[in-house]
Amino acid sequence: MFLFCRTDSRTLTFHSQSDLIASPARADRVRYGMLFEGMNLTTEYYSLAREISGLAQRDLQKNALLDEISKALVRFSRCESVDIHLMESGQRHRGSAKGESTLEMAGVPDSPPKANEEPAVYDEQPLENLCRFLLNEEILPSGPHFTAAGSFLTGAADEPVNLVLIDKDEQGENRKLSLIPVPDGPFKSVAATIFHLGEGDLGLLVLKSFRRDFFSNGAVELYESICQFLGVSIIHQRKQAALRERVKELTCLYGIARLVDQSDISLSGIFQSAVELLPPAWLYPEITSARIVMDGKAFFSDDFSQGCSQLRSDIVTEGRERGFVEVTYREERPVLDEGPFLREERHLLDAVAKELLLIAEKYRAAHEREQLQEQLRHADRLATIGQLSAGVAHELNEPLGGILGFAQLSQKNPGIPDQVREDLDKIVSASLHAREIVRKLMLFARQAPPEKTGMHLNLLVADGLYFIESRCQKSGIEMVRKLEDDLPEITADPGQIYQVLINLAVNAIQAMPQGGRLTIRTARQGAGIRLVVEDTGAGMSDEVLEKIFTPFFTTKDVGEGTGLGLSVVEGIVNSHGGSITVESSLGVGTKFGIYLPSKAPPLGSE
Ligand code: ADP
C-alpha cells in the first residue's frame, strides 16, 4: 500500500507498509531522530491517518476540526505545540493544541490571554510573522532553514533566523528578513510545512518543541507526507460541509414550496411556517433567528431576538417593496463571505424572498378568482330573480288595471251609499299601491330600458325635492340642499336618475320618524358627478348593511317596504356605469353616495 513517496536524493523513500515494518527501530532513530524513538511508526502513522480521516467526516466547524487534528498531531509528534493555519478564499482559519505533559514545565498558557489579563508569559510574535510570510508565499524556500520540499526547519529558534524574501529591492536583489526571537522564548525547535488545498488556497502546519534540534530532516519529510494527507482530508471535509449546507438549504426551499400544497392553510399560516424553516438552514442554527415582514404583517421564528449580524433580502414586486426576509445571528461568529454569512446563504435568502413573493401572488390570484366567481353567482341570482319578477309583474299588471279601472268607474256612479264609496276608495288606493310595486318590479327587472340623453343633475334634483319637501315638513325634517354650481351635463336617463333620488330620499325620511336633517349634495367628481343623500336617522347595523342591495330584503313593516328600492337604485347606477358607496352607523345616520360618469357607457355594455 502506498504510504508516501519523495523522489529527491536526500529522502528515504517508503513505498509500502512492509517497508516501514521492515525498518528496524535503530534505523528509524537515525532517520527521524529522537522524535519517534521507541514507537511503532507504522501503527501510529496509520492510526493518525485514520483519526484525521475520521475527524474530516464529522460535522465539525472549520476551527474545531483544526483544533482536533492539532491534538492528534501533538500526540503523534510528542512535541509541545501544533498549529494549523488555513488561508481559504482570503479568510484565515486556525487551530492549535499543546502537549499537556509539558505545559506546566514551560509555563505556557493553554489558551490565548484575554483582554484585561496579565500579559502572556511568552511572546510568539516572531513566529507569527514567520507563519504569515510563509502562508503568503513571500519567503524564498531555500537556504539552510529549508528542506528540499520547501519546509522551514530550525533546531535553534532562540537564535536569529535569516531569510530571503521573493520580493526584490531597487537593485534587483532579493530583500532579506531577519527574525529576531524573543529572549528566553520557550520554543527551541520549529518545523513548518506548507500544503495546498486547491483553488489557490494554502495550509500551514507548524510544530514547536521546547527542546533543541527536536525535528530531524527525516521527521520533517514525514510531516510533509502527512501534510499531503491533511490537505486531501481538509478538501474532503470542505466538500462534505458544502454539501451538507446545500442539503440544508434545499430542504428549506423545498419545505417552503411544499407549504403551498397544504389545502387548509392561510397565507399567514404559510408565512409563519416558512419563518420557522429558515434557522435550521443556516450555518449556526442554534443562534439563528428569522423574521418575515410582508405587506405590513410580521412573522417571527421561535425565540426571535435582533442579534448582532443580519442578512436581509427585500421582497420586491414591480419596483415596489412589499417587505423583507431577514436572518440574524444572536452571537458573534467569524467573518465569512458576507459578514459571518456564506455566499450560498445570501443566494438562499434571495431565493426564499422570491418564493414568498410567488406564494403571496398565487394566493392573491386565487382570492380574486373566488371574488369573481362570487360576483358571477350573485349576478346569476339577480338575473333569475329579475326574470321571475318580470313574469309576475306582467301577469299582475293586467288584472290590476281592470280592478283599478272598474273601481274608478264605480266611484263615478252617482247615488252610491257612503259606505260603498269608502270601500271603493280603499280599493283604488290599494290598487295604486299594488301598481307602484309592479312598476318597481318592472324597473328592477329592467323591463324599461334606460333612455339616455344629456341632462343636468341639479335641475332634476331641484324638481324632485320640490315634491319631497312637503313630506319632510310633515315629519319635522329639515331639508338642506348643497348643489354645486356649473356641474357638467351628464348622459343619463332622467326618469331613472329621478327614481334613484326619490328611492334614497324616501328611505332617508322613513329612517327619521322623529325628525332630523336630510342633506342632498351634488358635486363634481373626477370625470363625472356625485350625488349624496345623507340623513341623521336610525342608521343600520353591519348585518343589515350587508344585505340592503339584495332584492326583497326589507326591515320595514308589510305595506311600508318592498325591499326593492335599493336593488332598483343599484341596477340603475350600474347601467349608467356608475358606483354606490354607503356609510352608516346605528343611531347616527346614513350617507349614500352615487357616482355617475359624465358619459354613460352605451346601452347593452353594462
Ligand atoms: P325598502 O325601503 O322597501 O325596505 P330598500 O331596498 O329601499 O327597501 O331598503 C332595504 C333596507 O335598507 C330597508 O328596509 C332599510 O332597513 C335599509 N335602509 C335603506 N335606506 C336606509 C336609510 N337611509 N337609513 C336606514 N336604513 C335604511
XYZ file of C-alpha atoms and ligand atoms in Angstrom:
633
model
C 0.000 0.000 0.000
C 1.282 3.473 -0.915
C 2.277 5.499 2.061
C 4.261 8.472 0.889
C 6.828 8.970 -1.777
C 9.512 11.570 -2.199
C 11.943 11.401 -5.060
C 14.759 13.749 -4.124
C 18.099 12.209 -3.251
C 18.160 13.237 0.398
C 14.978 11.440 1.274
C 14.414 7.884 2.203
C 11.568 6.614 0.075
C 8.865 4.420 1.594
C 6.643 2.678 -0.903
C 4.706 0.304 1.206
C 3.643 -0.590 4.697
C 6.033 -3.520 4.635
C 8.955 -1.125 4.064
C 8.108 0.641 7.299
C 7.577 -2.555 9.174
C 10.913 -3.812 7.896
C 12.722 -0.725 9.163
C 14.447 -1.634 12.387
C 13.925 0.730 15.356
C 17.558 1.792 15.183
C 17.262 2.835 11.550
C 14.174 4.872 12.426
C 16.066 6.603 15.176
C 18.822 7.530 12.771
C 16.420 8.800 10.141
C 13.835 10.540 12.357
C 15.945 11.481 15.359
C 14.710 11.299 18.935
C 11.210 12.232 17.856
C 9.962 8.742 17.134
C 12.199 6.863 19.453
C 10.563 3.836 20.936
C 7.369 3.957 18.916
C 5.909 1.699 16.299
C 5.898 4.234 13.497
C 3.773 2.224 11.104
C 0.974 1.618 13.582
C 0.991 5.179 14.824
C 1.106 6.600 11.317
C -1.930 4.578 10.292
C -3.749 5.390 13.463
C -3.057 9.133 12.869
C -4.262 8.858 9.260
C -7.436 7.100 10.422
C -8.019 9.699 13.092
C -7.603 12.654 10.705
C -9.838 10.996 8.132
C -12.462 10.247 10.822
C -12.386 13.858 12.029
C -12.845 15.112 8.465
C -16.015 13.008 8.155
C -17.578 14.623 11.199
C -19.845 17.648 11.053
C -17.341 19.985 12.746
C -16.862 23.721 12.267
C -13.593 24.520 10.496
C -11.696 25.826 13.561
C -12.917 22.975 15.774
C -11.719 20.476 13.151
C -8.286 22.122 13.025
C -8.081 22.023 16.860
C -8.904 18.306 16.877
C -6.343 17.479 14.150
C -3.740 19.547 16.030
C -4.413 17.480 19.162
C -3.902 14.259 17.180
C -0.637 15.631 15.792
C 0.595 16.673 19.264
C 0.016 13.095 20.421
C 1.726 11.664 17.347
C 4.726 14.016 17.279
C 5.328 14.297 21.066
C 6.170 17.958 20.538
C 4.757 20.691 22.778
C 2.685 22.693 20.332
C 0.967 22.249 16.971
C -0.758 24.967 14.941
C -2.623 24.561 11.670
C -3.285 27.715 9.652
C -5.528 27.807 6.616
C -5.894 30.564 4.069
C -9.129 29.877 2.153
C -10.535 32.459 -0.296
C -8.743 35.195 1.635
C -10.155 34.019 5.005
C -7.757 32.789 7.698
C -8.642 29.861 9.981
C -6.522 28.472 12.734
C -6.493 25.522 15.056
C -3.949 24.624 17.713
C -3.119 22.208 20.512
C -0.500 21.990 23.216
C 1.265 18.979 24.654
C -0.337 18.566 28.055
C 2.512 16.909 29.904
C 4.949 19.751 29.287
C 2.669 22.768 29.713
C 3.433 23.371 33.365
C 7.081 22.793 32.845
C 7.322 25.644 30.345
C 4.776 27.939 31.961
C 2.922 28.195 28.659
C -0.739 29.252 28.924
C -3.031 26.707 27.285
C -5.288 29.390 25.824
C -4.531 32.877 24.458
C -4.677 35.596 27.133
C -7.945 37.539 27.240
C -8.220 41.327 27.446
C -7.522 42.777 30.962
C -5.493 39.696 31.885
C -1.823 39.650 32.793
C 0.395 39.731 29.675
C 1.346 36.359 28.212
C 4.320 34.532 29.709
C 5.866 34.350 26.267
C 5.620 36.244 23.026
C 5.175 34.348 19.783
C 5.218 37.394 17.528
C 8.349 36.484 15.541
C 6.894 33.009 14.944
C 3.540 34.518 13.958
C 5.340 36.732 11.454
C 7.122 33.708 10.056
C 3.777 31.927 9.576
C 2.289 34.949 7.861
C 5.231 35.228 5.435
C 5.113 31.505 4.700
C 1.331 31.483 4.129
C 1.560 34.481 1.822
C 4.381 32.686 -0.051
C 6.619 35.712 0.435
C 9.724 33.759 1.500
C 12.140 32.085 -0.919
C 12.183 28.477 0.344
C 15.926 27.956 0.030
C 18.890 28.145 2.331
C 19.898 26.322 5.475
C 16.450 26.543 7.082
C 14.539 24.849 4.287
C 14.165 21.209 3.280
C 14.228 20.217 -0.373
C 10.423 20.244 -0.440
C 10.370 23.775 0.967
C 9.542 23.145 4.638
C 11.021 25.502 7.213
C 13.088 23.934 9.971
C 15.183 25.219 12.850
C 16.528 23.480 15.903
C 17.672 26.773 17.464
C 14.637 29.018 17.375
C 16.103 31.188 20.149
C 18.720 32.447 17.694
C 18.043 34.940 14.860
C 16.789 33.356 11.652
C 17.845 34.966 8.384
C 15.505 34.503 5.449
C 15.385 35.661 1.845
C 12.185 37.226 0.524
C 10.836 36.743 -3.004
C 10.315 40.498 -3.253
C 13.263 42.368 -4.832
C 14.747 45.770 -3.999
C 15.677 48.578 -6.452
C 18.974 46.868 -7.302
C 17.179 43.696 -8.277
C 18.418 41.912 -5.165
C 16.073 39.771 -3.091
C 15.135 41.523 0.138
C 16.336 39.937 3.369
C 14.348 39.261 6.503
C 15.775 38.611 9.935
C 13.504 37.124 12.576
C 14.881 38.039 15.984
C 13.467 35.720 18.625
C 12.238 36.995 21.969
C 14.850 36.395 24.668
C 14.066 33.261 26.654
C 11.263 32.246 24.241
C 10.073 28.767 25.194
C 10.339 27.113 21.788
C 13.725 25.958 20.612
C 12.686 23.854 17.613
C 10.195 24.823 14.905
C 9.111 22.921 11.774
C 6.640 24.492 9.360
C 5.239 22.872 6.225
C 3.028 24.434 3.581
C 0.312 22.295 1.953
C -2.060 23.015 -0.913
C -5.836 22.893 -0.704
C -6.695 23.556 -4.351
C -8.146 26.730 -5.897
C -5.069 28.664 -4.707
C -5.822 28.008 -1.022
C -2.972 27.105 1.326
C -2.469 25.458 4.670
C 0.482 25.609 7.070
C 1.343 23.005 9.678
C 3.623 24.333 12.453
C 5.185 22.043 15.075
C 7.085 23.517 18.018
C 9.165 21.995 20.748
C 10.872 23.244 23.896
C 13.805 21.051 23.055
C 16.677 21.959 20.742
C 17.095 20.059 17.452
C 13.903 18.184 18.141
C 12.896 17.729 14.461
C 15.283 15.900 12.117
C 15.144 16.341 8.336
C 13.646 12.866 8.078
C 10.913 13.758 10.564
C 10.026 16.887 8.623
C 9.781 14.826 5.450
C 7.374 12.550 7.271
C 5.279 15.636 8.183
C 5.417 16.734 4.552
C 3.758 13.466 3.609
C 1.246 13.842 6.466
C 0.510 17.330 5.132
C -0.478 15.898 1.750
C -2.900 13.608 3.511
C -4.052 16.500 5.700
C -4.706 18.667 2.630
C -6.818 15.946 0.994
C -8.766 15.426 4.234
C -9.461 19.147 4.606
C -10.565 19.418 0.948
C -12.834 16.413 1.540
C -14.220 17.965 4.711
C -14.787 21.234 2.863
C -16.746 19.463 0.132
C -18.743 17.456 2.670
C -19.555 20.597 4.667
C -20.571 22.460 1.491
C -22.763 19.501 0.519
C -24.369 19.418 3.969
C -25.069 23.159 3.720
C -26.611 22.747 0.253
C -28.807 19.911 1.536
C -29.957 22.105 4.431
C -30.693 24.973 2.059
C -32.565 22.811 -0.427
C -34.564 21.215 2.389
C -35.573 24.704 3.483
C -36.606 25.790 -0.029
C -38.399 22.504 -0.667
C -40.214 22.827 2.678
C -41.395 26.341 1.796
C -42.529 25.269 -1.685
C -44.439 22.332 -0.199
C -46.334 24.548 2.262
C -48.495 25.793 -0.602
C -49.756 22.262 -1.278
C -51.474 22.162 2.096
C -55.079 22.880 1.240
C -56.337 24.291 4.535
C -53.542 26.734 5.323
C -53.946 30.511 5.151
C -51.331 32.879 3.717
C -50.382 33.957 7.250
C -50.063 30.267 8.204
C -47.679 29.715 5.286
C -45.513 32.689 6.222
C -45.364 31.586 9.869
C -44.327 28.036 8.874
C -41.794 29.433 6.377
C -40.109 31.598 9.005
C -39.715 28.517 11.245
C -37.997 26.663 8.374
C -35.278 29.299 7.970
C -32.975 28.961 11.060
C -32.131 25.242 10.518
C -30.815 26.092 7.032
C -28.118 28.408 8.382
C -24.566 27.554 9.429
C -25.275 28.084 13.145
C -28.926 27.069 13.625
C -28.633 27.237 17.419
C -28.055 31.028 17.397
C -30.171 31.891 14.340
C -33.460 33.842 14.393
C -35.552 34.800 11.387
C -38.378 37.138 10.562
C -40.531 37.863 7.530
C -42.306 41.163 7.031
C -44.878 41.201 4.227
C -47.480 43.860 3.425
C -47.130 45.310 6.941
C -47.515 41.973 8.746
C -44.565 40.470 10.640
C -43.802 36.781 11.328
C -41.079 35.665 13.755
C -39.248 32.399 14.356
C -39.246 30.897 17.842
C -37.073 32.845 20.364
C -36.671 35.731 17.947
C -34.325 38.455 19.046
C -32.472 41.007 16.973
C -28.860 39.788 17.058
C -25.519 41.306 16.129
C -25.362 40.311 12.444
C -28.195 40.382 9.928
C -28.688 39.127 6.402
C -31.709 40.607 4.635
C -33.429 40.207 1.260
C -36.148 42.594 0.136
C -39.409 41.257 -1.260
C -39.972 43.469 -4.272
C -42.620 43.365 -6.983
C -42.791 45.756 -9.935
C -40.278 48.046 -8.230
C -42.446 48.265 -5.086
C -41.027 46.993 -1.805
C -43.608 44.800 -0.104
C -41.469 43.531 2.748
C -38.304 41.595 3.526
C -36.993 38.346 4.903
C -34.199 38.547 7.446
C -31.925 36.135 9.262
C -29.972 37.235 12.303
C -27.233 35.676 14.459
C -27.718 36.260 18.175
C -23.977 35.869 18.847
C -20.756 36.927 17.127
C -19.304 34.486 14.608
C -16.118 34.621 12.467
C -16.205 36.614 9.245
C -17.020 34.576 6.110
C -18.274 35.812 2.717
C -20.825 38.465 3.793
C -20.138 39.217 7.459
C -20.462 35.864 9.219
C -22.712 34.546 6.420
C -21.842 32.330 3.457
C -22.276 33.369 -0.173
C -24.679 30.444 -0.593
C -26.771 31.711 2.334
C -27.198 35.041 0.543
C -28.408 33.138 -2.559
C -30.753 31.057 -0.406
C -32.264 34.130 1.261
C -32.793 35.792 -2.131
C -34.464 32.600 -3.388
C -36.692 32.457 -0.284
C -37.741 36.101 -0.826
C -38.689 35.283 -4.435
C -40.560 32.131 -3.396
C -42.525 34.048 -0.736
C -43.493 36.662 -3.298
C -44.677 33.924 -5.680
C -46.750 32.349 -2.904
C -48.327 35.709 -1.984
C -49.154 36.420 -5.641
C -50.634 32.953 -6.071
C -52.875 33.489 -3.047
C -53.941 36.904 -4.274
C -54.869 35.483 -7.694
C -56.856 32.671 -6.031
C -58.668 35.192 -3.818
C -59.539 37.399 -6.795
C -60.789 34.341 -8.705
C -63.045 33.452 -5.784
C -64.397 37.006 -5.585
C -65.079 36.987 -9.300
C -66.917 33.696 -9.044
C -68.990 35.072 -6.172
C -69.852 38.143 -8.256
C -70.846 35.874 -11.136
C -73.031 33.782 -8.837
C -74.606 36.972 -7.494
C -75.249 38.299 -10.997
C -76.750 34.956 -11.957
C -79.062 35.040 -8.938
C -80.115 38.580 -9.763
C -80.839 37.635 -13.373
C -83.061 34.744 -12.230
C -84.918 36.950 -9.742
C -85.245 39.590 -12.470
C -86.815 37.132 -14.909
C -89.170 35.885 -12.227
C -90.158 39.398 -11.219
C -90.748 40.415 -14.816
C -93.121 37.453 -15.274
C -95.046 38.169 -12.062
C -95.289 41.901 -12.856
C -96.603 41.187 -16.324
C -99.214 38.729 -15.032
C -100.370 41.145 -12.312
C -100.435 44.257 -14.448
C -103.493 43.326 -16.458
C -105.869 42.222 -13.653
C -104.668 45.154 -11.579
C -105.520 47.572 -14.398
C -109.024 46.007 -14.508
C -109.553 46.313 -10.731
C -108.410 49.935 -10.709
C -110.402 50.892 -13.808
C -113.628 49.336 -12.637
C -113.263 50.721 -9.116
C -112.735 54.239 -10.515
C -115.727 53.757 -12.870
C -117.910 52.672 -9.959
C -116.768 55.720 -7.970
C -118.259 57.917 -10.702
C -121.716 56.391 -10.151
C -123.978 58.960 -8.526
C -126.008 57.914 -5.544
C -123.816 55.136 -4.247
C -124.019 54.768 -0.484
C -121.230 56.370 1.594
C -120.044 53.021 2.926
C -119.614 51.698 -0.633
C -117.786 54.884 -1.669
C -115.355 54.458 1.244
C -114.779 50.839 0.252
C -114.204 51.880 -3.359
C -111.652 54.499 -2.170
C -109.785 51.726 -0.298
C -109.846 49.511 -3.436
C -108.467 52.374 -5.547
C -105.656 53.246 -3.098
C -104.720 49.573 -2.593
C -104.647 49.102 -6.372
C -102.464 52.205 -6.794
C -100.074 50.814 -4.164
C -100.011 47.459 -5.961
C -99.388 49.251 -9.280
C -96.458 51.056 -7.691
C -94.982 47.731 -6.627
C -95.467 46.317 -10.100
C -93.749 49.390 -11.569
C -90.786 48.892 -9.269
C -90.680 45.226 -10.179
C -90.617 46.159 -13.846
C -87.816 48.634 -13.184
C -85.903 46.103 -11.171
C -86.301 43.551 -13.904
C -85.157 46.229 -16.360
C -88.242 45.926 -18.395
C -87.887 49.606 -19.156
C -84.507 50.185 -20.824
C -82.808 53.482 -19.916
C -83.343 56.268 -22.405
C -80.137 58.272 -22.046
C -79.968 61.919 -23.045
C -77.921 64.910 -21.970
C -79.251 66.131 -18.596
C -78.375 68.463 -15.719
C -78.431 66.764 -12.357
C -79.058 69.977 -10.399
C -82.290 70.706 -12.327
C -83.514 67.173 -11.766
C -82.689 67.337 -8.039
C -84.480 70.685 -7.687
C -87.626 69.239 -9.355
C -87.534 66.021 -7.340
C -87.039 67.716 -3.997
C -89.973 70.008 -4.642
C -92.271 67.004 -4.186
C -90.386 65.630 -1.202
C -90.262 68.900 0.710
C -93.878 68.727 1.913
C -93.324 65.198 3.222
C -90.269 66.382 5.121
C -92.201 69.239 6.710
C -94.886 66.812 7.922
C -92.262 64.614 9.594
C -90.340 67.507 11.174
C -87.331 67.011 8.924
C -85.096 69.904 7.944
C -84.014 69.661 4.336
C -80.587 71.021 3.335
C -79.553 71.409 -0.334
C -75.912 71.907 -1.300
C -75.820 71.896 -5.069
C -72.510 72.790 -6.702
C -72.798 75.421 -9.440
C -71.964 74.730 -13.081
C -71.982 70.954 -12.922
C -71.195 69.376 -16.274
C -74.013 67.819 -18.254
C -74.234 64.038 -17.971
C -75.649 61.441 -20.329
C -78.295 59.542 -18.397
C -81.943 58.518 -18.287
C -83.585 61.398 -16.305
C -86.537 59.201 -15.298
C -84.263 56.575 -13.808
C -81.989 59.068 -12.065
C -85.121 60.667 -10.624
C -86.114 57.204 -9.363
C -82.689 56.886 -7.668
C -83.086 60.233 -5.928
C -86.634 59.515 -4.778
C -85.822 55.993 -3.503
C -82.872 57.272 -1.470
C -84.767 60.277 -0.141
C -87.847 58.194 0.829
C -85.613 55.708 2.673
C -83.928 58.606 4.478
C -87.283 60.107 5.515
C -88.529 56.720 6.715
C -85.361 56.367 8.807
C -86.186 59.637 10.655
C -89.696 59.125 12.134
C -88.841 61.554 14.966
C -87.499 64.195 12.594
C -83.925 65.079 11.713
C -81.947 66.518 8.837
C -81.897 65.380 5.219
C -78.950 66.711 3.222
C -78.785 66.472 -0.559
C -75.490 67.372 -2.169
C -74.207 67.419 -5.710
C -70.588 67.969 -6.730
C -68.053 67.288 -9.458
C -66.038 64.117 -9.027
C -63.265 63.318 -11.475
C -64.758 62.813 -14.915
C -68.309 62.723 -13.537
C -70.567 63.953 -10.796
C -71.562 62.834 -7.338
C -74.967 62.848 -5.670
C -75.045 62.454 -1.887
C -78.174 61.726 0.168
C -77.461 61.895 3.894
C -79.777 61.562 6.893
C -79.491 61.743 10.662
C -81.826 58.781 11.143
C -81.695 55.350 12.754
C -78.688 54.083 10.783
C -78.025 50.392 10.086
C -76.240 47.537 11.796
C -73.456 45.748 9.879
C -75.760 42.739 9.301
C -78.436 44.942 7.684
C -75.824 46.883 5.711
C -74.557 43.651 4.163
C -77.976 42.804 2.700
C -79.525 46.117 1.651
C -78.944 45.556 -2.083
C -80.449 42.063 -2.007
C -83.811 42.102 -3.819
C -86.814 41.865 -1.461
C -84.719 42.457 1.642
C -86.581 44.847 3.939
C -86.692 45.649 7.643
C -89.919 47.597 7.218
C -93.470 46.510 8.025
C -95.674 44.941 5.400
C -97.087 47.699 3.215
C -94.224 50.058 4.103
C -91.408 48.455 2.208
C -90.997 46.082 -0.711
C -87.249 45.541 -0.361
C -86.797 46.605 -3.979
C -85.859 50.293 -3.612
C -82.090 49.865 -3.301
C -81.972 46.934 -5.761
C -83.526 49.268 -8.307
C -81.037 52.026 -7.392
C -78.129 49.612 -7.793
C -79.442 48.361 -11.160
C -79.851 51.896 -12.496
C -76.469 53.123 -11.272
C -74.729 50.068 -12.751
C -76.476 50.511 -16.089
C -75.102 54.078 -16.151
C -71.531 52.863 -15.467
C -71.541 54.493 -12.002
C -70.945 53.269 -8.443
C -72.549 53.481 -4.964
C -70.994 53.948 -1.534
C -72.815 53.633 1.810
C -71.678 54.720 5.259
C -73.973 54.137 8.200
C -73.802 53.897 11.960
C -76.600 52.972 14.308
C -78.292 55.960 15.946
C -76.177 58.458 13.975
C -77.391 58.276 10.390
C -76.680 57.071 6.877
C -74.932 58.531 3.861
C -75.429 57.206 0.318
C -73.031 58.461 -2.359
C -73.756 57.935 -6.046
C -71.105 58.487 -8.668
C -72.226 58.931 -12.274
C -69.744 59.341 -15.119
C -70.443 62.273 -17.412
C -70.663 59.869 -20.354
C -72.554 56.685 -19.526
C -71.460 53.542 -21.381
C -73.555 52.661 -24.445
C -76.633 50.530 -23.939
C -76.089 46.847 -23.522
C -72.482 47.225 -22.366
C -73.329 47.029 -18.648
P -87.376 49.073 1.453
O -87.109 50.507 1.693
O -88.590 48.836 0.652
O -87.274 48.236 2.681
P -84.854 49.184 0.161
O -84.192 48.273 -0.777
O -85.023 50.596 -0.288
O -86.224 48.547 0.516
O -84.081 49.203 1.514
C -83.714 47.977 2.114
C -83.445 48.183 3.581
O -82.328 49.028 3.747
C -84.516 48.936 4.321
O -85.570 48.057 4.732
C -83.787 49.503 5.493
O -83.643 48.530 6.523
C -82.441 49.782 4.927
N -82.260 51.200 4.598
C -82.247 51.754 3.386
N -82.009 53.074 3.449
C -81.861 53.385 4.751
C -81.582 54.595 5.491
N -81.409 55.778 4.875
N -81.472 54.505 6.835
C -81.629 53.328 7.465
N -81.897 52.149 6.844
C -82.010 52.174 5.502
